[in-house]
Coordinates of C-alpha atoms in Angstrom, one line a residue:
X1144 CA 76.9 103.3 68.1
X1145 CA 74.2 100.0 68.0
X1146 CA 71.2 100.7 69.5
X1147 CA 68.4 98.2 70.7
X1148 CA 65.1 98.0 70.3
X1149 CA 63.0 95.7 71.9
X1150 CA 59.3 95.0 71.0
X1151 CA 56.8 94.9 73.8
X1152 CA 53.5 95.2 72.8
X1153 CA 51.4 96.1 68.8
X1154 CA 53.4 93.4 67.5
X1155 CA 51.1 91.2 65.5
X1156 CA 48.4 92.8 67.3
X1157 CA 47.2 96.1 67.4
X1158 CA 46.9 96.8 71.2
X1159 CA 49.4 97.0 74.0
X1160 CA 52.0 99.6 72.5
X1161 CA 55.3 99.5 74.0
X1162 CA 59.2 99.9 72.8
X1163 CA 62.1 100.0 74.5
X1164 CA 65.3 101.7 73.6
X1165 CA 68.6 100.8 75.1
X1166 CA 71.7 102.9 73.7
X1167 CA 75.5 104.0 75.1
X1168 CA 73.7 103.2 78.8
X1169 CA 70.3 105.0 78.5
X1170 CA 67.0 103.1 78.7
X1171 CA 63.8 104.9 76.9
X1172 CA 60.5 103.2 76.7
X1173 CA 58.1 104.4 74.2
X1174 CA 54.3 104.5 75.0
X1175 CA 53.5 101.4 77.4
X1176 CA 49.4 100.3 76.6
X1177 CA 47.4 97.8 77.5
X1178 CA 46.4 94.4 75.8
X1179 CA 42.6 94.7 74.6
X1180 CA 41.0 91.7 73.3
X1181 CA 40.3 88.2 73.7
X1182 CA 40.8 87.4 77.2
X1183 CA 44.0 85.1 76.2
X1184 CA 45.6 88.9 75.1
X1185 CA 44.2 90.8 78.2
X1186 CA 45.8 88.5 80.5
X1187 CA 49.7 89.5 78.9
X1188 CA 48.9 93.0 80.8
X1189 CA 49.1 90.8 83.8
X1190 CA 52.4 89.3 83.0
X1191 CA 55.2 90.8 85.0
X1192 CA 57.2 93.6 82.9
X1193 CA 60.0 91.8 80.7
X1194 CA 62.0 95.1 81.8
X1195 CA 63.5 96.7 84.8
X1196 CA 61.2 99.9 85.1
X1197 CA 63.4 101.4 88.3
X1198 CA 66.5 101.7 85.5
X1199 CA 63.9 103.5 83.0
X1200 CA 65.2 107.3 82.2
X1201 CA 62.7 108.6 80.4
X1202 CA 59.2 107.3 78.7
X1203 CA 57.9 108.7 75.7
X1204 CA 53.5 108.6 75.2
X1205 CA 52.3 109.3 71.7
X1206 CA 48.7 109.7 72.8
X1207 CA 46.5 108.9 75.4
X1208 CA 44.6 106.1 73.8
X1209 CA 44.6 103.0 76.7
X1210 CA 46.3 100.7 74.1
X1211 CA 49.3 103.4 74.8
X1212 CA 49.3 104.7 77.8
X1213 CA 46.8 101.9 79.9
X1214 CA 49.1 100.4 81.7
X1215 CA 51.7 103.7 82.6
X1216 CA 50.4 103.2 86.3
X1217 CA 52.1 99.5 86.4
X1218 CA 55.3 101.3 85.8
X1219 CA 54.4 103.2 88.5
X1220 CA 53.6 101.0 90.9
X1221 CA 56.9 98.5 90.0
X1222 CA 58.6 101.6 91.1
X1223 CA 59.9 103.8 88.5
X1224 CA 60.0 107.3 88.8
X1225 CA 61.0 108.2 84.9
X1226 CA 59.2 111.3 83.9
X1227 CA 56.7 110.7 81.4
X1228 CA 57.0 113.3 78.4
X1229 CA 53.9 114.1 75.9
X1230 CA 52.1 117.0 74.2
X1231 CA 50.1 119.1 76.8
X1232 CA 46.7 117.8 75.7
X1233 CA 48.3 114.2 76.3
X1234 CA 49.4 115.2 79.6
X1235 CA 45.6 116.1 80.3
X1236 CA 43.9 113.6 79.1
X1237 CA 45.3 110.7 80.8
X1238 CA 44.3 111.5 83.8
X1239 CA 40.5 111.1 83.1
X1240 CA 41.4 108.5 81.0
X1241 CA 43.6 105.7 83.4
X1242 CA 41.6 107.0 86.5
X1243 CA 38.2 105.7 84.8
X1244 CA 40.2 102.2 84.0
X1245 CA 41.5 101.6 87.7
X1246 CA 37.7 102.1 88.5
X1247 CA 36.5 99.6 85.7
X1248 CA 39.2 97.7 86.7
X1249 CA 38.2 97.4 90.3
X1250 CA 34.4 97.0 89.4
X1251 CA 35.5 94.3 86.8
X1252 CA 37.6 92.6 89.4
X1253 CA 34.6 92.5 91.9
X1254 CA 31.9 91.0 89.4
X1255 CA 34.4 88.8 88.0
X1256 CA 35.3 87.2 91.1
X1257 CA 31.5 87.1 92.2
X1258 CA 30.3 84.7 89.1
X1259 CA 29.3 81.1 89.8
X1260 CA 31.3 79.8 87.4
X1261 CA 34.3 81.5 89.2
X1262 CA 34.0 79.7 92.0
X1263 CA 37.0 78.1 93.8
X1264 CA 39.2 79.4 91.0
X1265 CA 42.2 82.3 91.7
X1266 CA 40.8 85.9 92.3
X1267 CA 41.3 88.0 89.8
X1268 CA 43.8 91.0 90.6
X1269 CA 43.5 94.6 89.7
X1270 CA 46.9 95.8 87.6
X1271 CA 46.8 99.6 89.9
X1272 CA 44.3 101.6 91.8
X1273 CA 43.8 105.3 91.8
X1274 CA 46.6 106.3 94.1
X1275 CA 49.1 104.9 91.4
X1276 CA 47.4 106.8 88.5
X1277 CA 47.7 109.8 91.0
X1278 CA 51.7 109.4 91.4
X1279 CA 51.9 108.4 87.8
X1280 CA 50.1 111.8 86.0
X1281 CA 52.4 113.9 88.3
X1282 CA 55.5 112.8 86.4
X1283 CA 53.9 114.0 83.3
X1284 CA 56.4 117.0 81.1
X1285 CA 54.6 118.2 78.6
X1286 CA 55.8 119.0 75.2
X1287 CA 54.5 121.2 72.2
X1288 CA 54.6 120.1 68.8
X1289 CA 58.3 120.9 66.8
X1290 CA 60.1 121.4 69.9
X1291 CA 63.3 119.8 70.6
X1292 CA 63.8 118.6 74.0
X1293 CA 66.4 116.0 75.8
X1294 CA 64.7 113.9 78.1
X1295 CA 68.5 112.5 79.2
X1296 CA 71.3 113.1 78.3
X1297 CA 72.3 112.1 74.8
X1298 CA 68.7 111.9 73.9
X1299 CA 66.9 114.3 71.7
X1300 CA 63.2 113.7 71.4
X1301 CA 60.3 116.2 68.9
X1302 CA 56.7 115.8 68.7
X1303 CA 55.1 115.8 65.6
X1304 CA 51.1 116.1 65.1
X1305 CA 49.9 112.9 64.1
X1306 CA 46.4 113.9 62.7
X1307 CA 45.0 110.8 65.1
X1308 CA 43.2 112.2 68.0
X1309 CA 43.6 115.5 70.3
X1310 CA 47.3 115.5 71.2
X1311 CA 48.3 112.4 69.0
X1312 CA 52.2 112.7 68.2
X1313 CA 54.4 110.5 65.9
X1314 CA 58.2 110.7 67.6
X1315 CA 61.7 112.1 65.8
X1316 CA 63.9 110.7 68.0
X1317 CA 67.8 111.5 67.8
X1318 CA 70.3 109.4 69.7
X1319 CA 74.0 107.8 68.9
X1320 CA 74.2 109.3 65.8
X1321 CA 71.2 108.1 64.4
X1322 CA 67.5 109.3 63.8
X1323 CA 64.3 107.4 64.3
X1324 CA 60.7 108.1 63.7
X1325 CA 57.6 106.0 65.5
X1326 CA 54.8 107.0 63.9
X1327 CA 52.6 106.4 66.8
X1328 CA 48.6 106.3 65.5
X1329 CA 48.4 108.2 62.4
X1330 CA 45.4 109.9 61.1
X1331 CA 44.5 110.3 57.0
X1332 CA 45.9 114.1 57.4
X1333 CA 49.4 113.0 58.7
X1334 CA 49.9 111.4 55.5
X1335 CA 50.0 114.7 53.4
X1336 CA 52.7 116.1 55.8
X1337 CA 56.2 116.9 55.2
X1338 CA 57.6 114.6 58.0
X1339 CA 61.0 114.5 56.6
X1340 CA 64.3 115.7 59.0
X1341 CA 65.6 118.7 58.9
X1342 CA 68.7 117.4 57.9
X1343 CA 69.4 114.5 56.2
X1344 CA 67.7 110.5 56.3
X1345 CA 65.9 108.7 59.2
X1346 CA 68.1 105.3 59.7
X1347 CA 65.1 103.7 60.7
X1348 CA 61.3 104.4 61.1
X1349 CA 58.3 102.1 62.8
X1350 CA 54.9 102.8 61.1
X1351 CA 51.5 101.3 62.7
X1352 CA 49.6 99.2 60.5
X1353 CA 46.2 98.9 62.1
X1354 CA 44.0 100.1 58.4
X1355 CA 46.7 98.1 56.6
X1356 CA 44.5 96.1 54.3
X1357 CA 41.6 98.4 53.8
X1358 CA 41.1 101.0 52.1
X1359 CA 38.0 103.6 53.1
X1360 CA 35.5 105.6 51.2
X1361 CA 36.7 109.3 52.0
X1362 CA 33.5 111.2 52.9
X1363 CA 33.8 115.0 53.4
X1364 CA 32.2 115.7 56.7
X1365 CA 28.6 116.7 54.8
X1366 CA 28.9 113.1 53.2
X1367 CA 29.5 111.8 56.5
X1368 CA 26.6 113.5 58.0
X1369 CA 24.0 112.6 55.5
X1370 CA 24.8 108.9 55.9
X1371 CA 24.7 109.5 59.5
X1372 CA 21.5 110.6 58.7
X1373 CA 19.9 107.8 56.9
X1374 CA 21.3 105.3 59.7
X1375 CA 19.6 107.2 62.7
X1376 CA 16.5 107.6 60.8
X1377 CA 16.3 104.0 59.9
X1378 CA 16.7 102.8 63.7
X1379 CA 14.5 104.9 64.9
X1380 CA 12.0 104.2 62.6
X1381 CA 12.3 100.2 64.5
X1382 CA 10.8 101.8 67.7
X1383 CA 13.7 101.1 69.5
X1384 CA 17.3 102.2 71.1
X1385 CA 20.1 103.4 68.9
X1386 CA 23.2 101.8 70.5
X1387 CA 26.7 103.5 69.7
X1388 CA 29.8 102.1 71.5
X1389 CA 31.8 105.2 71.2
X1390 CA 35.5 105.7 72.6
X1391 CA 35.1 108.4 75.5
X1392 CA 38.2 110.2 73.4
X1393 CA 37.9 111.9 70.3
X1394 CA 34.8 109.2 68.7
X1395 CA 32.2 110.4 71.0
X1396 CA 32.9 114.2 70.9
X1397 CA 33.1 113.9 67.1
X1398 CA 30.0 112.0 66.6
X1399 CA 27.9 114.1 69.5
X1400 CA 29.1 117.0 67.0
X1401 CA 27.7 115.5 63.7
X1402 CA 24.5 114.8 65.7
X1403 CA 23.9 118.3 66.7
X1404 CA 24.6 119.5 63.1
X1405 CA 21.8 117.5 62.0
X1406 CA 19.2 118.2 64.4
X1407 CA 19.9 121.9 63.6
X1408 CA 20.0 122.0 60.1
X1409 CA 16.4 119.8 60.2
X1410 CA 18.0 117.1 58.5
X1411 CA 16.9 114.6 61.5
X1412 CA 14.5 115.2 64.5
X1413 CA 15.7 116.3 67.6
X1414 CA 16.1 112.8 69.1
X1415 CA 17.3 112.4 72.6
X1416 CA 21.3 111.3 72.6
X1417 CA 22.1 110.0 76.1
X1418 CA 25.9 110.3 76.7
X1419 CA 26.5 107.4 79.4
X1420 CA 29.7 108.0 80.1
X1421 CA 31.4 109.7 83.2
X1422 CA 35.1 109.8 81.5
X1423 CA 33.1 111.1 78.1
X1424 CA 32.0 114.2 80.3
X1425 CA 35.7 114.9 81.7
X1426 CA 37.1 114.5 78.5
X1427 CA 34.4 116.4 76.8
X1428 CA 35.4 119.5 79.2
X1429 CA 39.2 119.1 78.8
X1430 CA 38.2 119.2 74.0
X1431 CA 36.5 122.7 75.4
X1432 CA 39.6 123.9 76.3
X1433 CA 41.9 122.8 73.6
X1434 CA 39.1 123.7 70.9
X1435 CA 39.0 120.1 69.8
X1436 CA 35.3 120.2 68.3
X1437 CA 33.5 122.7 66.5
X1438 CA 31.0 123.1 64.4
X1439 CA 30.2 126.4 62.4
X1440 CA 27.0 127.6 63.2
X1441 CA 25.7 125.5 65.3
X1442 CA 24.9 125.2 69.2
X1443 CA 28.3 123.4 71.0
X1444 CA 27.2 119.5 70.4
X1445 CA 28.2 119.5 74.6
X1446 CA 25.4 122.2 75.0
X1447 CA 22.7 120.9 73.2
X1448 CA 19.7 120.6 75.1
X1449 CA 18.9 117.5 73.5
X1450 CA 22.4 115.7 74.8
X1451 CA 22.2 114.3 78.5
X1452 CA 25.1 113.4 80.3
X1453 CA 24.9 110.9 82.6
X1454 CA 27.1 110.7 85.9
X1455 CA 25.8 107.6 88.7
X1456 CA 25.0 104.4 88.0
X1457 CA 21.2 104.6 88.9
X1458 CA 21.0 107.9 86.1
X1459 CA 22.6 104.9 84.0
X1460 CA 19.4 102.5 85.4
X1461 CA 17.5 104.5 84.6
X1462 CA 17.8 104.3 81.1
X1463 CA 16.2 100.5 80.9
X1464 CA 12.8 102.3 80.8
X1465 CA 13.6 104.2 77.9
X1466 CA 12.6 103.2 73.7
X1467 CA 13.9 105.6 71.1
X1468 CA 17.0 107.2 72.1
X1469 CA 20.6 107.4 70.6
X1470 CA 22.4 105.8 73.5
X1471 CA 26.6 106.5 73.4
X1472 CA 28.3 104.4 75.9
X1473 CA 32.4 103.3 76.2
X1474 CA 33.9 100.7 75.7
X1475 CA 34.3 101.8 71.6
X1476 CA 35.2 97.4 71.3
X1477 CA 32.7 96.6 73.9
X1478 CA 35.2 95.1 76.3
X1479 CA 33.9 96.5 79.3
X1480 CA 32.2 99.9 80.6
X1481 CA 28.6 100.5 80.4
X1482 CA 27.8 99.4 76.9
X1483 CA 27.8 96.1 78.0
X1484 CA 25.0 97.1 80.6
X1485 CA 23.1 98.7 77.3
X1486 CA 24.1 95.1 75.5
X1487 CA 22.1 92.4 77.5
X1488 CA 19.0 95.2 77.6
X1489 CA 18.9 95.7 73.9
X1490 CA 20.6 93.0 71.8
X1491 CA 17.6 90.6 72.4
X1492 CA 15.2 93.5 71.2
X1493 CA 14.5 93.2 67.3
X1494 CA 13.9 96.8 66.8
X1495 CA 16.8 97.9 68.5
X1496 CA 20.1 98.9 66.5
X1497 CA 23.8 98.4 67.6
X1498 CA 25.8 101.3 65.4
X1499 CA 29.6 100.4 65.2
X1500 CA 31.6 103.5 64.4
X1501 CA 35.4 102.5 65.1
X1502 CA 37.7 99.9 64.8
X1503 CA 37.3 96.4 66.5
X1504 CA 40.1 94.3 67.7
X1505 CA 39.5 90.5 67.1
X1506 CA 38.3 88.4 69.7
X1507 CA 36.5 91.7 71.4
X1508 CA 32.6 91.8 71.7
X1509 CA 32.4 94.0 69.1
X1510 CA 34.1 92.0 66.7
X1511 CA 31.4 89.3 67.4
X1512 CA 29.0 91.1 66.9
X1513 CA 30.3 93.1 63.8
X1514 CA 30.7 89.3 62.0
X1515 CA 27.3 88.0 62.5
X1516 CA 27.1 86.2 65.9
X1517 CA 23.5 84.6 66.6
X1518 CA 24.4 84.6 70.2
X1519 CA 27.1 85.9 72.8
X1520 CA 28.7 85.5 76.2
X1521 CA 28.5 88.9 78.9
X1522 CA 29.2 88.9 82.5
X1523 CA 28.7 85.0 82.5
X1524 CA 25.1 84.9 80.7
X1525 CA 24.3 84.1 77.0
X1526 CA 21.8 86.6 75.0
X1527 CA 20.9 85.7 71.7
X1528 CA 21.4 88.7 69.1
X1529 CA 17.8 89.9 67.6
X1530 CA 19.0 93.5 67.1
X1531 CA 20.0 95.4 63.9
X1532 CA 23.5 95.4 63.8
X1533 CA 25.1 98.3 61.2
X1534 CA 28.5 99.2 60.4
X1535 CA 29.9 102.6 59.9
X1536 CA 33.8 103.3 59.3
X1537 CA 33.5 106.9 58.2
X1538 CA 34.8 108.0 62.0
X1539 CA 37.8 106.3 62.4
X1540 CA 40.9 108.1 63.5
X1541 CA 43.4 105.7 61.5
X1542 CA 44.8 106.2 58.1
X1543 CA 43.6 103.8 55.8
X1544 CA 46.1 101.3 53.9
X1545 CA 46.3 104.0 51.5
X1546 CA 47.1 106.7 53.2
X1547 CA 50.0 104.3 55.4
X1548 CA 51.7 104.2 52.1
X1549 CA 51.9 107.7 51.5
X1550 CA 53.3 108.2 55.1
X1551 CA 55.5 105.7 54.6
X1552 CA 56.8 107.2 50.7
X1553 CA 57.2 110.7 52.3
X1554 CA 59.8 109.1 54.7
X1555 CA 62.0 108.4 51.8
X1556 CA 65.2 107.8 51.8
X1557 CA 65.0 105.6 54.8
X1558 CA 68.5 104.4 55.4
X1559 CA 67.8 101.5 57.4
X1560 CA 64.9 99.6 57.9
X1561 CA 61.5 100.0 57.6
X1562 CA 59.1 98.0 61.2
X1563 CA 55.6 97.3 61.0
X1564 CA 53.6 96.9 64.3
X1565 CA 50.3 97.9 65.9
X1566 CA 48.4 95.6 63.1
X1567 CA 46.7 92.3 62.5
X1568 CA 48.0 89.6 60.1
X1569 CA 46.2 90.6 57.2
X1570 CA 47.1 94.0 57.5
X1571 CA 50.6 93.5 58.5
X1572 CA 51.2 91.2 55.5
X1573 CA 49.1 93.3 53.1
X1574 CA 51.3 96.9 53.7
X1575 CA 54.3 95.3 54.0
X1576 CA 54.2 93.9 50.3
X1577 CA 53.0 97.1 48.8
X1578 CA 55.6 99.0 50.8
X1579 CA 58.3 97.3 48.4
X1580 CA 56.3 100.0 45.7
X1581 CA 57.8 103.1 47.9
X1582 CA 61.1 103.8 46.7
X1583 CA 63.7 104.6 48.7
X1584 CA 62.3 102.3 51.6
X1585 CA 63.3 98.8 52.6
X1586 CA 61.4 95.6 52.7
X1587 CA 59.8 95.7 55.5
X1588 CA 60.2 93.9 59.0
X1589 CA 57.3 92.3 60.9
X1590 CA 58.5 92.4 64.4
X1591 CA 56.6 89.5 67.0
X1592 CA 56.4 90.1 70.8
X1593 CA 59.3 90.3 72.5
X1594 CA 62.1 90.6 69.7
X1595 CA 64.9 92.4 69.9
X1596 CA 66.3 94.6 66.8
X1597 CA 70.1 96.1 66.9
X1598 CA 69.7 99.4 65.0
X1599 CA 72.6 100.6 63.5
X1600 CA 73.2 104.1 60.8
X1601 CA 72.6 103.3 57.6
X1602 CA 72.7 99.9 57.8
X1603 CA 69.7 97.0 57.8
X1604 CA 68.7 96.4 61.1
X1605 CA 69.6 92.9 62.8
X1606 CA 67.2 90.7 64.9
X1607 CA 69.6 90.1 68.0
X1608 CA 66.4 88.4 70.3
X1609 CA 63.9 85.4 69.7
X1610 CA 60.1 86.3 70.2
X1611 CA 58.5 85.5 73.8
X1612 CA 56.0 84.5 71.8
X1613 CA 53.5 85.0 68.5
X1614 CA 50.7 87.0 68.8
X1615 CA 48.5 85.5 66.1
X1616 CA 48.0 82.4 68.9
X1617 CA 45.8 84.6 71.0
X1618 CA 44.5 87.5 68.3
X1619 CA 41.3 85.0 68.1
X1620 CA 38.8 86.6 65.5
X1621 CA 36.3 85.2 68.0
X1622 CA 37.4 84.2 71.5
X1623 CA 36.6 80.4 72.9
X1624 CA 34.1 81.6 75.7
X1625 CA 32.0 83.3 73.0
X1626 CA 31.8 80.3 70.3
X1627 CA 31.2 77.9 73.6
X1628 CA 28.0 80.8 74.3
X1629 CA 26.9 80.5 71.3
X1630 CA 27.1 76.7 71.2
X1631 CA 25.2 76.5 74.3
X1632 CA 22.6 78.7 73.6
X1633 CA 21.6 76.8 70.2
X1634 CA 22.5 73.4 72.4
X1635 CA 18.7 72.6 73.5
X1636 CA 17.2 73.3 69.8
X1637 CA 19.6 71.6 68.2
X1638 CA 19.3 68.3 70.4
X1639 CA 15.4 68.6 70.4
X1640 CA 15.7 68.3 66.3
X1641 CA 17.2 64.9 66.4
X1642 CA 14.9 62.2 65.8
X1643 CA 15.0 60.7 69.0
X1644 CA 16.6 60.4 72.6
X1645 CA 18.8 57.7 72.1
X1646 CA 20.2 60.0 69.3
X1647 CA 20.0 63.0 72.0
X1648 CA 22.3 60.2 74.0
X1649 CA 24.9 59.8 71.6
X1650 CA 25.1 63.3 71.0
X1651 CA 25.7 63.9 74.4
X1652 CA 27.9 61.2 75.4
X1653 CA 30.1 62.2 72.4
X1654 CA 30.6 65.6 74.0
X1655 CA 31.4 64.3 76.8
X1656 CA 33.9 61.6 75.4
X1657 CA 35.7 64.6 73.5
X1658 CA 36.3 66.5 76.4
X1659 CA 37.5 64.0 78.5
X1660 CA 39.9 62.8 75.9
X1661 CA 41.3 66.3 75.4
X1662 CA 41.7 66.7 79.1

């Protein structure tokens, strides 16, 4: 039997995760995430669903990153009822997790519609509140690792441990005949796995691609300390803040952890780490009871007295007065939550440091500001960029292009094909043509937004669907409102360096031509 597969979302981007299954009358939909990005992405999560979600029977999370599971509640609130199967730390974690973005999304909504330069214009619209991330977490069936379940009938489903974050799963999926593995986000340690069937080949597997063009120095977690080490010492030796944007899952427990080690061992002062982050707290507690983070020896990095949680948004405030301090805040890509708060007080300050420690999506602040910007755009204001700005990949959660490959190899024989999705261009391309080196394995297929695949055993899939539409378009590597801030901000010098106002004029008038001829 033919089945199809339909790509929603992570296709020629890495955000937005979503597949949908359609086999012998049964209709599965595999993670469904949220567009994170340039504004031009962010606004496809306000697109209506290219799917019926009332005819959904089952959907399948692989982890409770937002760019999987974010927009879950819109199911919800379209009116499916599908139960929503995922490991048990999964099932706990999204709770904190899409509760804290209906509130962001509410307070986002409200400042948003509030700016000058909003007015007379649409209000923005909140995708779900809390009561829909209420009904949604209550259809939640969790799963353990290597356990076979049916989530309808026909449909065989088993979680294996992706290595990515707490409770990350890639998917063995067995339906009509065939199998299928999504890898979901992998991790370096998913690589070295035996991920193989039990009993003979996958027709067809879908590997994220998000590292797929880079390949990582490997530092063992002493390594990865020490350099911690030299970073925080450098930064505080400026007299200012240490700025981390840290994901509230997984990045900020693991880095709160190295931070402790340090201070303990004497290889850094005790320095005060503010943690300002609600959602960081919850999930904090619900890593306590899975065992998430340790650290041998050491007091729990959640325990520390020199780690401060912070809960209200005056305890938040209150850190303005403050020089000196390791300051973690969400969002990891700087696309909302409180680091942008922490942004407009520190990136004009020359001894103040912004530490990257994850991966940033193009056309995000964070990307901005990782490739050199001299000025950006938040909340509607410009702030020119005086602050140290330091890059440091050692955390990530992804496997790196070499580790991809490996995952990919140990898949071998794959008797269909082979999809690439959740990466960028350059990564895309770059796997994909050293994927031909795996034997036993396909060329690859790039999937774009909105194709359709029929899948059948042992055969080379067929593209059965045109794309809604390409990706690249609005995966920006630096979004139009932040080249027009820093344009405007360097406006006034520039025009006072001409030698003279009627030379100020024709700038001017020129700018004003253009725009009225592109109208």
């Amino acid at each position: 039997m033919a089945i199809d597969l339909i790509f929603h979302g992570a296709a020629g981007t890495v955000t937005g995760s979503c597949m949908e299954l359609k086999a012998n009358g049964r209709h599965i939909l595999i993670d469904c995430g949220m567009f994170q990005g340039s504004r031009s992405l962010e606004a496809l999560n306000h697109e209506p669903l290219p799917f019926d979600p009332t005819t959904l029977d089952a959907v399948v999370l692989t982890h409770a990153h937002l760019d999987h599971s974010g927009r879950l509640p819109v199911l919800t609130r379209a009116g499916s009822s599908a139960a929503i199967w995922c490991t048990p730390a999964t099932a706990k974690l999204i709770d904190p997790l899409l509760q804290d973005a209906a509130k962001l999304q509410e307070a986002d909504v409200h400042r948003r519609n509030k700016r000058p330069d909003r007015a007379g214009l649409p209000p923005f619209q909140r995708l779900y509140d809390a009561n829909d991330v209420k009904r949604t977490v209550k259809r939640a069936r969790p799963l353990d690792y290597d356990v076979w379940a049916e989530p309808a009938p026909g449909v065989e489903i088993r979680f294996r441990d992706a290595h990515h974050i707490l409770g990350s799963a890639s998917l063995e999926l067995r339906i009509d005949g065939q199998q299928l593995l999504f890898s979901g986000d992998i991790g370096s340690g998913a690589a070295d796995t035996d991920h193989r069937p039990e009993a003979g080949a996958f027709d067809h597997i879908v590997c994220e691609s998000t590292y797929g063009d880079r390949d990582r120095l490997l530092l063992s977690p002493e390594e990865r300390r020490a350099a911690l080490a030299t970073i925080v010492s450098n930064a505080m030796s400026r007299g200012g803040n240490l700025l981390v944007p840290a994901f509230a899952l997984e990045r900020t427990q693991v880095v709160l952890a190295d931070l402790v080690t340090l201070f303990a061992s004497g290889q850094l002062p005790s320095y005060p780490v503010y943690v300002d982050s609600p959602l960081a707290e919850r999930i904090t507690r619900t890593y306590r009871n899975f065992g998430g983070v340790e650290v041998d020896g050491t007091p729990s990095p959640f325990e520390d007295a020199n780690v401060h949680f912070t809960q209200s948004a005056t305890q938040s405030k209150s850190l303005n007065r403050i020089s000196g301090a390791i300051i973690l805040a969400g969002s990891g890509m700087c696309n909302g939550g409180r680091i942008r708060h922490h942004l407009i007080r520190n990136l004009s300050r020359p001894d103040s440091t912004i530490l990257f420690v994850g991966y940033q999506a193009h056309g995000t602040l964070g990307s901005v500001l990782r490739a050199g910007a001299k000025s950006v755009r938040i909340s509607g204001n410009d702030f020119n960029v005086l602050a140290h700005i330091e890059t440091f990949d050692a955390y990530s959660a992804h496997a790196d292009h070499a580790a991809l490959l490996r995952w990919i190899a140990g898949c071998a024989p794959v008797r269909g094909s082979l999809f690439l999705d959740h990466g960028e261009k350059a990564a895309l391309d770059r796997l994909a043509a050293d994927a031909r080196s795996c034997e036993g394995i396909a060329p690859a297929i790039i999937p774009a937004l909105g194709e359709r695949f029929t899948l059948e055993a042992g055969m080379a899939a067929r593209r059965t669907g045109k794309p809604r539409l390409r990706a690249e378009a609005l995966v920006a590597a630096q979004d139009w409102r932040n080249r027009y801030a820093a344009l405007s901000s360097s406006l006034e010098g520039r025009l006072m360096a001409l030698p003279s106002d009627e030379a100020r004029e024709r700038v001017l008038r020129s700018i004003e031509e253009a725009i009225g001829n592109a109208a």
